[in-house]
Coordinates of C-alpha atoms in Angstrom, one line a residue:
M1 CA -25.9 50.5 -32.0
Y2 CA -28.1 53.4 -31.2
L3 CA -28.6 57.1 -32.0
L4 CA -29.8 59.8 -29.7
G5 CA -32.2 62.5 -30.9
I6 CA -33.0 65.7 -29.0
D7 CA -35.9 67.9 -30.0
L8 CA -35.9 71.3 -28.3
G9 CA -39.5 72.4 -28.5
T10 CA -41.3 75.4 -27.2
S11 CA -43.4 73.3 -24.8
S12 CA -40.9 70.7 -23.7
I13 CA -37.8 68.6 -24.6
K14 CA -38.4 65.3 -26.3
V15 CA -35.6 62.8 -26.6
A16 CA -35.5 59.5 -28.5
I17 CA -33.4 56.4 -29.0
V18 CA -33.4 54.9 -32.4
E19 CA -31.8 51.5 -33.2
V20 CA -29.6 51.7 -36.3
A21 CA -30.3 48.2 -37.6
T22 CA -34.1 48.7 -37.7
Q23 CA -34.3 52.5 -38.0
K24 CA -37.1 52.2 -35.4
K25 CA -37.7 54.1 -32.2
V26 CA -36.7 52.2 -29.1
V27 CA -38.1 54.7 -26.6
T28 CA -39.0 58.4 -26.4
V29 CA -39.6 60.6 -23.3
Q30 CA -40.6 64.2 -22.6
Y31 CA -39.3 66.5 -20.0
P32 CA -40.8 68.4 -18.2
E33 CA -44.3 66.9 -18.1
E34 CA -45.9 70.3 -17.8
E35 CA -45.5 72.7 -20.7
T36 CA -42.6 75.2 -20.4
P37 CA -44.0 78.7 -20.0
I38 CA -43.2 81.5 -22.4
K39 CA -42.2 84.8 -20.7
S40 CA -44.0 87.8 -22.1
L41 CA -42.8 90.9 -20.5
Q42 CA -44.8 93.1 -22.9
T43 CA -47.5 92.4 -25.4
G44 CA -46.0 90.6 -28.5
W45 CA -42.9 89.6 -26.6
A46 CA -41.9 86.0 -26.1
E47 CA -38.8 84.7 -24.3
Q48 CA -37.4 81.5 -22.7
S49 CA -34.3 80.7 -20.7
P50 CA -31.6 78.9 -22.6
D51 CA -30.1 77.7 -19.3
E52 CA -33.5 76.2 -18.5
W53 CA -33.5 74.4 -21.9
W54 CA -30.1 72.9 -21.0
Q55 CA -31.2 71.7 -17.6
N56 CA -34.3 70.2 -19.2
V57 CA -32.2 68.4 -21.9
Q58 CA -30.0 66.8 -19.2
Q59 CA -33.0 65.7 -17.2
A60 CA -34.7 64.3 -20.4
V61 CA -31.6 62.2 -21.2
L62 CA -31.3 60.9 -17.7
K63 CA -35.0 60.0 -17.8
L64 CA -34.5 58.2 -21.1
N65 CA -31.6 56.2 -19.7
A66 CA -33.7 55.3 -16.6
T67 CA -36.1 53.3 -18.9
G68 CA -33.4 50.6 -19.1
L69 CA -34.5 49.7 -22.6
F70 CA -31.0 50.3 -24.1
D71 CA -27.3 50.6 -23.2
P72 CA -26.5 54.4 -23.2
K73 CA -22.8 53.4 -23.9
E74 CA -24.0 52.1 -27.3
I75 CA -25.2 55.5 -28.5
K76 CA -22.9 56.5 -31.4
A77 CA -24.1 59.9 -32.4
I78 CA -26.4 62.7 -31.3
G79 CA -28.7 64.8 -33.4
I80 CA -30.6 68.0 -32.4
A81 CA -33.8 69.6 -33.7
Y82 CA -34.9 72.9 -32.3
Q83 CA -37.5 75.7 -32.4
M84 CA -36.6 77.9 -35.3
H85 CA -35.7 81.6 -35.5
G86 CA -34.8 82.1 -31.8
L87 CA -31.8 84.2 -30.7
V88 CA -29.3 83.1 -28.1
V89 CA -26.3 85.3 -27.3
V90 CA -23.2 84.3 -25.2
D91 CA -20.0 86.0 -24.1
Q92 CA -16.4 84.7 -24.5
K93 CA -16.9 82.3 -21.6
Q94 CA -20.0 80.8 -23.3
Q95 CA -22.3 82.3 -20.6
V96 CA -25.8 83.3 -21.7
L97 CA -26.2 87.1 -21.7
R98 CA -30.0 87.3 -21.8
D99 CA -33.1 85.1 -22.2
S100 CA -33.7 83.9 -25.8
I101 CA -36.0 86.0 -27.9
I102 CA -38.0 83.1 -29.5
W103 CA -39.7 82.4 -32.8
C104 CA -43.1 84.0 -31.9
D105 CA -41.7 87.2 -30.5
S106 CA -43.0 90.3 -32.5
R107 CA -40.8 93.1 -31.2
S108 CA -38.5 93.4 -34.2
V109 CA -41.2 93.5 -36.9
E110 CA -40.7 97.2 -37.6
L111 CA -36.9 96.9 -37.7
G112 CA -37.3 94.1 -40.2
N113 CA -39.8 96.2 -42.3
E114 CA -37.4 99.1 -42.3
A115 CA -34.5 96.8 -43.5
F116 CA -36.8 95.4 -46.2
E117 CA -37.5 99.0 -47.5
T118 CA -33.8 100.1 -47.3
I119 CA -32.2 97.0 -48.8
G120 CA -35.0 97.0 -51.3
H121 CA -37.8 94.5 -51.8
D122 CA -36.5 93.0 -55.0
K123 CA -33.0 92.7 -53.8
S124 CA -34.1 91.2 -50.4
L125 CA -36.4 88.6 -52.1
K126 CA -33.9 87.6 -54.8
H127 CA -31.0 87.2 -52.4
L128 CA -32.6 86.3 -49.0
L129 CA -35.8 84.8 -50.4
N130 CA -37.6 86.7 -47.6
S131 CA -38.1 90.0 -45.9
P132 CA -35.8 90.3 -42.8
G133 CA -39.1 90.4 -40.9
N134 CA -38.9 89.5 -37.2
F135 CA -36.4 86.7 -37.8
T136 CA -33.1 86.1 -35.9
A137 CA -31.0 88.9 -37.6
S138 CA -33.7 91.4 -36.7
K139 CA -33.9 90.1 -33.2
L140 CA -30.2 90.7 -32.8
A141 CA -30.6 94.2 -34.3
W142 CA -33.2 94.9 -31.6
V143 CA -30.7 93.9 -28.9
K144 CA -28.1 96.1 -30.5
T145 CA -30.5 99.1 -30.5
N146 CA -32.2 98.6 -27.2
E147 CA -29.7 96.7 -25.0
P148 CA -26.2 98.0 -26.1
D149 CA -24.5 96.9 -22.9
I150 CA -25.5 93.4 -23.6
Y151 CA -24.8 93.6 -27.3
N152 CA -21.2 94.8 -26.7
R153 CA -20.5 91.7 -24.6
I154 CA -21.7 89.3 -27.3
D155 CA -19.0 86.8 -28.5
K156 CA -21.3 84.7 -30.6
M157 CA -25.0 84.7 -31.6
M158 CA -26.7 81.4 -32.1
L159 CA -29.9 79.6 -33.0
P160 CA -31.4 77.5 -30.1
G161 CA -30.0 74.2 -31.4
D162 CA -26.5 75.7 -31.8
F163 CA -26.7 76.5 -28.1
I164 CA -27.5 72.9 -27.0
A165 CA -24.7 71.6 -29.2
M166 CA -22.3 74.1 -27.6
K167 CA -23.3 72.8 -24.1
L168 CA -22.7 69.3 -25.2
T169 CA -19.4 69.8 -27.0
G170 CA -18.0 73.2 -26.1
E171 CA -17.9 74.1 -29.9
I172 CA -20.0 76.8 -31.5
T173 CA -21.0 76.1 -35.1
T174 CA -23.9 76.8 -37.4
S175 CA -25.0 75.7 -40.9
I176 CA -26.4 77.3 -44.1
S177 CA -29.8 76.1 -43.2
A178 CA -29.7 77.8 -39.8
L179 CA -28.3 81.0 -41.2
S180 CA -31.1 81.0 -43.8
E181 CA -33.8 80.7 -41.1
G182 CA -32.2 83.7 -39.4
I183 CA -32.3 85.6 -42.7
L184 CA -28.5 85.8 -42.7
W185 CA -27.8 83.8 -45.9
D186 CA -27.4 85.2 -49.4
F187 CA -28.7 82.5 -51.8
E188 CA -27.6 84.3 -55.0
N189 CA -24.0 84.8 -53.8
H190 CA -23.9 81.7 -51.7
E191 CA -22.4 83.5 -48.7
I192 CA -23.4 85.2 -45.4
S193 CA -25.5 88.2 -46.3
K194 CA -23.4 91.3 -46.5
D195 CA -26.5 93.4 -47.1
V196 CA -28.1 92.3 -43.8
L197 CA -24.9 92.6 -41.8
N198 CA -24.1 96.0 -43.2
Y199 CA -27.6 97.4 -42.8
Y200 CA -27.8 96.4 -39.2
G201 CA -24.2 97.1 -38.4
I202 CA -23.6 93.5 -37.2
D203 CA -20.0 92.3 -37.0
E204 CA -19.6 89.0 -39.0
Q205 CA -17.3 87.7 -36.2
L206 CA -20.5 87.2 -34.1
I207 CA -21.6 84.4 -36.5
P208 CA -20.3 81.0 -35.6
T209 CA -18.2 78.7 -37.8
V210 CA -20.4 77.5 -40.7
K211 CA -20.3 73.7 -41.2
P212 CA -22.3 71.2 -43.3
L213 CA -25.6 70.4 -41.6
F214 CA -24.9 66.7 -41.7
S215 CA -21.4 66.7 -40.1
A216 CA -19.6 66.6 -36.8
H217 CA -20.4 69.9 -35.0
G218 CA -18.3 68.9 -32.1
Y219 CA -17.7 65.9 -29.8
L220 CA -19.3 65.1 -26.5
K221 CA -17.2 66.6 -23.6
T222 CA -15.9 64.2 -21.0
D223 CA -17.6 65.8 -18.0
I224 CA -21.0 66.0 -19.9
A225 CA -20.6 62.4 -21.0
A226 CA -20.0 61.3 -17.4
A227 CA -23.0 63.3 -16.1
L228 CA -25.3 61.8 -18.7
G229 CA -24.0 58.3 -18.7
L230 CA -22.9 58.5 -22.3
T231 CA -19.6 57.8 -24.1
A232 CA -17.2 60.8 -24.4
G233 CA -16.2 61.8 -27.9
I234 CA -19.3 60.8 -29.8
P235 CA -20.3 63.4 -32.4
V236 CA -23.1 65.9 -32.4
A237 CA -23.6 65.1 -36.1
Y238 CA -26.8 66.9 -37.1
K239 CA -28.6 70.1 -36.2
S240 CA -31.7 71.4 -37.9
G241 CA -34.7 73.7 -37.2
D242 CA -37.8 71.8 -36.2
Q243 CA -39.7 72.2 -39.5
P244 CA -36.9 71.0 -41.9
N245 CA -36.3 68.3 -39.4
N246 CA -39.9 67.3 -39.3
A247 CA -39.8 67.1 -43.1
L248 CA -36.7 64.9 -42.8
S249 CA -38.4 62.6 -40.3
L250 CA -41.3 62.2 -42.7
N251 CA -38.8 61.4 -45.6
V252 CA -39.8 64.6 -47.3
L253 CA -36.5 65.1 -49.1
K254 CA -37.3 65.6 -52.8
P255 CA -38.8 68.6 -54.7
G256 CA -42.6 68.4 -54.7
E257 CA -42.8 66.5 -51.4
V258 CA -44.8 68.2 -48.6
A259 CA -45.0 67.8 -44.8
A260 CA -47.3 69.3 -42.1
T261 CA -47.3 69.5 -38.4
A262 CA -49.8 71.0 -35.9
G263 CA -47.9 71.4 -32.6
T264 CA -47.5 74.7 -30.7
S265 CA -47.5 76.3 -34.2
G266 CA -48.9 74.9 -37.4
V267 CA -46.7 74.4 -40.4
I268 CA -46.9 73.2 -44.0
Y269 CA -43.5 72.7 -45.4
G270 CA -42.8 71.9 -49.1
V271 CA -39.5 71.1 -50.8
S272 CA -38.6 73.0 -54.0
N273 CA -35.6 73.0 -56.3
D274 CA -36.1 76.6 -57.1
L275 CA -35.0 79.8 -55.2
T276 CA -38.6 80.7 -54.9
Y277 CA -40.2 83.5 -52.7
D278 CA -43.5 85.1 -52.0
K279 CA -43.5 88.8 -53.0
Q280 CA -45.2 89.7 -49.7
S281 CA -43.1 87.3 -47.6
R282 CA -46.2 85.7 -46.2
V283 CA -44.7 82.3 -46.6
N284 CA -40.9 81.9 -46.2
T285 CA -38.2 80.0 -48.0
F286 CA -35.2 78.5 -46.2
A287 CA -32.4 76.1 -47.1
H288 CA -33.6 72.6 -46.7
V289 CA -31.5 69.9 -44.9
T290 CA -30.5 68.6 -48.4
Y291 CA -29.5 72.1 -49.7
S292 CA -26.1 72.4 -51.3
A293 CA -24.4 74.7 -53.8
E294 CA -25.1 72.0 -56.5
K295 CA -28.6 71.0 -55.4
K296 CA -30.4 74.1 -54.1
H297 CA -33.2 72.3 -52.4
T298 CA -35.3 74.9 -50.4
G299 CA -38.1 74.5 -48.0
V300 CA -41.1 76.7 -48.5
L301 CA -42.6 77.2 -45.1
L302 CA -46.1 78.3 -44.0
C303 CA -46.2 79.0 -40.3
I304 CA -49.3 79.7 -38.2
N305 CA -48.4 80.7 -34.6
G306 CA -51.7 80.0 -33.1
T307 CA -52.5 76.3 -33.5
G308 CA -51.6 74.1 -30.6
S309 CA -51.2 77.2 -28.5
M310 CA -54.8 78.1 -29.2
Y311 CA -56.0 74.6 -28.3
R312 CA -53.9 74.6 -25.1
W313 CA -55.4 78.0 -24.1
A314 CA -58.9 76.7 -24.6
K315 CA -58.2 73.6 -22.6
H316 CA -56.8 75.6 -19.6
N317 CA -59.7 78.0 -19.6
F318 CA -62.7 75.9 -20.7
A319 CA -61.9 72.4 -19.6
P320 CA -58.8 72.3 -17.4
Q321 CA -59.5 68.9 -15.9
A322 CA -60.1 67.2 -19.3
T323 CA -57.4 65.3 -21.2
Y324 CA -56.7 66.2 -24.8
A325 CA -58.2 62.9 -25.9
E326 CA -61.4 63.9 -24.1
L327 CA -61.4 67.3 -25.8
N328 CA -60.9 65.6 -29.2
Q329 CA -64.0 63.5 -28.5
L330 CA -66.0 66.6 -27.5
A331 CA -65.0 68.2 -30.8
A332 CA -66.0 65.1 -32.7
D333 CA -69.5 65.1 -31.1
A334 CA -70.4 68.6 -32.6
P335 CA -71.7 69.0 -36.1
I336 CA -69.7 70.3 -39.1
G337 CA -69.6 74.1 -38.9
S338 CA -70.0 74.1 -35.1
N339 CA -73.5 75.5 -35.2
G340 CA -72.2 78.8 -36.7
L341 CA -69.4 79.4 -34.1
K342 CA -66.2 80.6 -35.7
V343 CA -62.7 81.0 -34.3
L344 CA -59.7 83.1 -35.5
P345 CA -56.8 81.3 -33.8
F346 CA -54.3 84.1 -34.2
G347 CA -53.4 85.0 -30.6
N348 CA -49.8 84.1 -30.4
G349 CA -48.0 87.1 -31.9
A350 CA -47.9 88.7 -35.4
E351 CA -48.7 86.2 -38.2
R352 CA -46.4 86.2 -41.2
M353 CA -49.1 84.9 -43.5
L354 CA -51.2 87.9 -42.5
N355 CA -48.5 90.3 -43.4
N356 CA -47.3 90.4 -39.8
K357 CA -50.6 91.7 -38.5
Y358 CA -51.9 90.7 -35.1
T359 CA -55.7 90.1 -34.9
G360 CA -55.7 88.4 -31.5
A361 CA -57.6 85.1 -31.1
Q362 CA -61.3 85.5 -31.4
L363 CA -64.5 83.4 -30.8
L364 CA -67.2 84.9 -33.0
G365 CA -71.0 84.4 -33.2
I366 CA -71.4 82.9 -29.7
D367 CA -75.0 81.9 -29.1
L368 CA -75.6 81.4 -25.4
N369 CA -78.4 79.0 -26.0
T370 CA -76.7 76.6 -28.5
H371 CA -73.0 76.7 -28.0
N372 CA -71.3 74.6 -25.4
Q373 CA -67.9 72.9 -24.8
S374 CA -68.4 70.6 -27.7
T375 CA -69.0 73.3 -30.3
I376 CA -66.2 75.5 -28.8
F377 CA -63.6 72.8 -29.3
R378 CA -64.8 71.8 -32.7
A379 CA -64.9 75.5 -33.8
I380 CA -61.3 75.8 -32.6
Q381 CA -60.2 72.7 -34.6
E382 CA -62.1 74.1 -37.6
G383 CA -60.6 77.5 -37.2
I384 CA -57.1 76.0 -37.2
A385 CA -57.9 73.9 -40.3
F386 CA -59.2 77.0 -42.0
S387 CA -56.0 78.8 -41.2
F388 CA -54.0 76.0 -42.8
R389 CA -56.2 76.3 -45.9
Y390 CA -55.7 80.1 -46.0
G391 CA -52.0 79.6 -45.9
L392 CA -52.0 76.7 -48.4
D393 CA -53.7 78.9 -50.9
I394 CA -50.8 81.3 -50.6
M395 CA -48.4 78.5 -51.2
R396 CA -50.4 77.5 -54.3
E397 CA -50.1 81.0 -55.6
N398 CA -46.3 80.5 -55.4
G399 CA -46.3 77.2 -57.3
M400 CA -46.4 74.7 -54.4
V401 CA -49.3 72.4 -55.3
P402 CA -49.1 69.3 -53.2
K403 CA -50.9 66.1 -54.3
V404 CA -50.5 64.5 -50.8
I405 CA -49.3 65.8 -47.5
R406 CA -47.3 63.7 -44.9
A407 CA -47.8 64.3 -41.2
G408 CA -46.8 62.6 -38.0
L409 CA -49.5 61.0 -35.8
A410 CA -48.9 63.5 -33.1
N411 CA -50.3 66.7 -31.5
L412 CA -53.5 67.8 -33.2
F413 CA -53.2 65.1 -35.8
L414 CA -53.9 62.6 -32.9
S415 CA -57.5 63.9 -33.2
E416 CA -59.3 61.9 -35.9
N417 CA -61.8 64.8 -36.2
F418 CA -59.0 67.4 -36.7
A419 CA -57.1 65.2 -39.2
Q420 CA -60.2 64.6 -41.3
T421 CA -61.3 68.3 -41.1
F422 CA -57.8 69.3 -42.3
V423 CA -58.1 66.9 -45.2
D424 CA -61.7 68.0 -46.0
V425 CA -60.9 71.8 -45.8
T426 CA -57.7 71.6 -47.9
S427 CA -59.0 68.8 -50.3
I428 CA -55.6 67.1 -50.1
P429 CA -55.1 63.5 -48.9
V430 CA -52.9 63.1 -45.8
E431 CA -50.5 60.2 -45.0
L432 CA -50.0 59.7 -41.3
Y433 CA -46.7 58.3 -39.9
E434 CA -45.6 57.3 -36.5
N435 CA -42.8 59.8 -36.0
D436 CA -41.7 62.8 -34.0
G437 CA -38.9 65.4 -34.2
S438 CA -36.6 63.6 -31.8
V439 CA -36.7 60.4 -33.9
G440 CA -35.9 62.5 -37.0
A441 CA -33.0 64.2 -35.2
A442 CA -31.6 60.7 -34.2
L443 CA -31.8 59.5 -37.8
G444 CA -30.2 62.8 -38.9
A445 CA -27.3 62.1 -36.6
G446 CA -26.9 58.7 -38.2
I447 CA -26.6 60.4 -41.6
G448 CA -24.2 63.0 -40.4
A449 CA -22.0 60.5 -38.6
G450 CA -21.8 58.4 -41.8
I451 CA -23.6 55.4 -40.1
F452 CA -26.1 55.7 -43.0
N453 CA -24.6 56.3 -46.4
S454 CA -27.3 58.7 -47.4
A455 CA -30.5 60.3 -46.2
E456 CA -32.5 57.8 -48.4
E457 CA -30.8 54.9 -46.7
A458 CA -32.0 56.1 -43.3
F459 CA -35.6 55.7 -44.4
T460 CA -35.7 52.3 -46.1
Q461 CA -38.3 51.1 -43.5
H462 CA -40.5 54.2 -43.5
E463 CA -44.1 53.3 -44.0
A464 CA -47.4 55.2 -43.6
I465 CA -49.8 53.9 -40.9
K466 CA -52.9 55.6 -42.1
M467 CA -54.2 57.4 -45.2
L468 CA -57.0 60.0 -45.1
S469 CA -58.9 61.1 -48.2
P470 CA -61.4 64.0 -48.5
K471 CA -65.0 63.2 -47.5
N472 CA -66.8 66.5 -46.7
S473 CA -65.0 69.1 -48.8
E474 CA -68.2 70.3 -50.4
A475 CA -69.9 70.8 -47.0
Y476 CA -66.9 72.7 -45.7
E477 CA -66.2 75.0 -48.7
P478 CA -69.0 77.6 -48.0
I479 CA -68.2 77.5 -44.2
Y480 CA -64.6 78.2 -45.1
Q481 CA -65.5 81.1 -47.4
D482 CA -67.6 82.7 -44.6
W483 CA -64.6 82.3 -42.2
K484 CA -62.2 83.8 -44.8
A485 CA -64.5 86.8 -45.3
I486 CA -64.5 87.5 -41.6
L487 CA -60.7 87.2 -41.4
E488 CA -60.2 89.5 -44.4
K489 CA -62.6 92.1 -43.0
E490 CA -60.6 92.0 -39.7
L491 CA -57.3 92.5 -41.6
I492 CA -58.7 95.5 -43.5
D493 CA -59.8 97.0 -40.1
R494 CA -56.2 96.6 -38.9

């Protein structure tokens, strides 16, 4: 018996097969091989095509089946993880009306700020746990204001994962967790936020049916099953944003547990049993996958837009023929502190932890006689690690004080140098696991379909493969403080 997990990322689609009996990955594949581009029609804008996502999902599943390592007919449930905060809008025929405005798009920042002021800071934070910011509700409000012809044709608004589930099943549903990441959930009143809907003038009928996150969100259509070689009628039994799902995949389910990832964006995500919030909304709180009216488990999320995206940019421009493994070795060859070269990796839209300011990515203090590829790539890794530390200190201000952080051995954590730098700069040990979002989505499907009796049962064979402890924290502290002073001067100038 198998489970299928689909991870709709910004760069590509990853799909995995997990065997129920062992809880282990059988195989995982990625499609396409090249990173999916982000359309940026104006500075600060970021869009992708939902129809292209769907084509890529289908190709990924077919590629998975072609491995011959499992019987596709033995897949019993499907789970979906997806890039958070994106907006997908469809008409009554379930046709996409425009490209998705994705997570790192900044166009609705001012709309969100105005909503924050009008609804009131205290009321917004107590009920929404966030400012409306440039999240999904504000993106929809931007469409309403700037593209009224499109807005008037909308039948349903969705998060990206809701869209993929719709294509698989024909049903349009959402969850409390998804609504909370769109800043559409009122935590105090345990209902869809009337304040946000009323302020933006959004009809509640545009919001899909709300279902439990772990539940059947629809059943695989006969024609789609035939096209993908699967069994018709199996449930899509789990949908979650990528960061709550990453936490699930790392067995971060209980208050006090913390996960991290360093993919296209960088995230630290901690579980709390309080309706906590940052007064400046620099870190954000959403409903965790285990949230319920009885157990109000929330996920406190620090997001840095410019992590893997910064590393990818540097690769394409400074070493396009090199592999990431080769770049990681180059970085490891340079000394701590990169001979004084410093990097602000904030070139992928407005950063929430910087109060939605946009500094652009910067390489600072270049010495033409001493700096080379090696120091550039180490400085980028260090700049990303410093960004994590800066955000983690904000989380500490808000009561999230992790004793250990769990991360998947993937993306930037594949670099031993980056992983150790992260540990040294934050002074927090890291446990590394073999996991990815598609595996977590598959296990989530098993929970939602009742194949596992609980989330805990799905992780009885979950073990760390490596533990990293701080080694060079004292050496890094003054270097970090210099970096922080540069950043804060830049923020003042903005």
